[in-house]
Structures are given as C-alpha cells and as structure tokens.
C-alpha cells in the first residue's frame, strides 16, 4: 500500500473501477441485488472518487447533484483487505472538496445504519429516522459545506 493514487472525475475508466469495487463489496460480500446496486445514477455525468493501490482500485464513492444547493455522496466502499486504513475517508473528503468548490451548501449521505459512526466522525449528523433500503437498515446524514 505504498503507491496510493486518488482520482476524481467522470470518465469511463473511473466508472469501471468504481463498479468493480462496488461489485466486490455490495453484491458479492453484502449480497445486495445487482439490480439494486447499479442504478439510473451510474451515468457518464456521475462523478466518481476512486483510490488505487498501484493499478488496483481499492476504495470508491460517487457524487450526485440533488439540487442547486445539495449534493449527495453515496456508494462508498472499500475492498475488505484495505479497510481500517482511512481510505474511505479519503474518497469521501475528495468529493466533499469538489462539492464545496461547486458552491453546494450541504451534502447528504444515505448510509447503512451500521456505518453511521464512520460518517459522524467525518462531521455528518443524523437527519430523521432510520429506514430500510434494498433490505438494509439505513439512515440519512447531512453535513454543511
């Protein structure tokens, strides 16, 4: 893990790298249905943050524009053997920085309830009650830019 490289953008290579990580983490490991994981938001306009170890993609997140004031970060995932090394924080912060540079006022995250502490450590606050999404308990968190 000495050759880490972070890339943020819309190109098809980043979308493919992000899809690989999400397939490993959400579909194969967490058993989320393929049709639920890959949705209408995975387009050429979606911005992805991907952290590579050499040429291997190891952590990812995506940024969506909810409206003119609100961005949403989602699909945050890290390959199992790379967890606990703050890599998820890096991909999230890269997208937060981009959202701030685009003058968004707040960022939303729809997170698995079990991951709420991770986002709270990054300055997010729970908003509303928990709910179920794709069969998984979730919570919405928000952070002002």
PDB file of N, CA and C in Angstrom, residues 10 77 89 119 138 144:
ATOM      1  N   UNK A  10     -15.288  11.948 -14.173  1.00  0.00           N
ATOM      2  CA  UNK A  10     -16.463  11.348 -14.808  1.00  0.00           C
ATOM      3  C   UNK A  10     -16.121  10.300 -15.850  1.00  0.00           C
ATOM      4  N   UNK A  77     -17.393   2.572  -0.674  1.00  0.00           N
ATOM      5  CA  UNK A  77     -16.988   1.177  -0.456  1.00  0.00           C
ATOM      6  C   UNK A  77     -15.473   1.051  -0.495  1.00  0.00           C
ATOM      7  N   UNK A  89     -12.408   7.474   4.132  1.00  0.00           N
ATOM      8  CA  UNK A  89     -12.395   8.903   4.464  1.00  0.00           C
ATOM      9  C   UNK A  89     -11.798   9.719   3.333  1.00  0.00           C
ATOM     10  N   UNK A 119     -19.438   8.123   9.342  1.00  0.00           N
ATOM     11  CA  UNK A 119     -19.786   9.433   8.798  1.00  0.00           C
ATOM     12  C   UNK A 119     -19.855  10.499   9.889  1.00  0.00           C
ATOM     13  N   UNK A 138     -30.998   1.748   7.055  1.00  0.00           N
ATOM     14  CA  UNK A 138     -30.221   2.916   6.626  1.00  0.00           C
ATOM     15  C   UNK A 138     -30.618   4.154   7.417  1.00  0.00           C
ATOM     16  N   UNK A 144     -22.990  20.398   6.519  1.00  0.00           N
ATOM     17  CA  UNK A 144     -22.937  21.680   5.819  1.00  0.00           C
ATOM     18  C   UNK A 144     -21.557  21.868   5.212  1.00  0.00           C
TER      19      UNK A 144
END
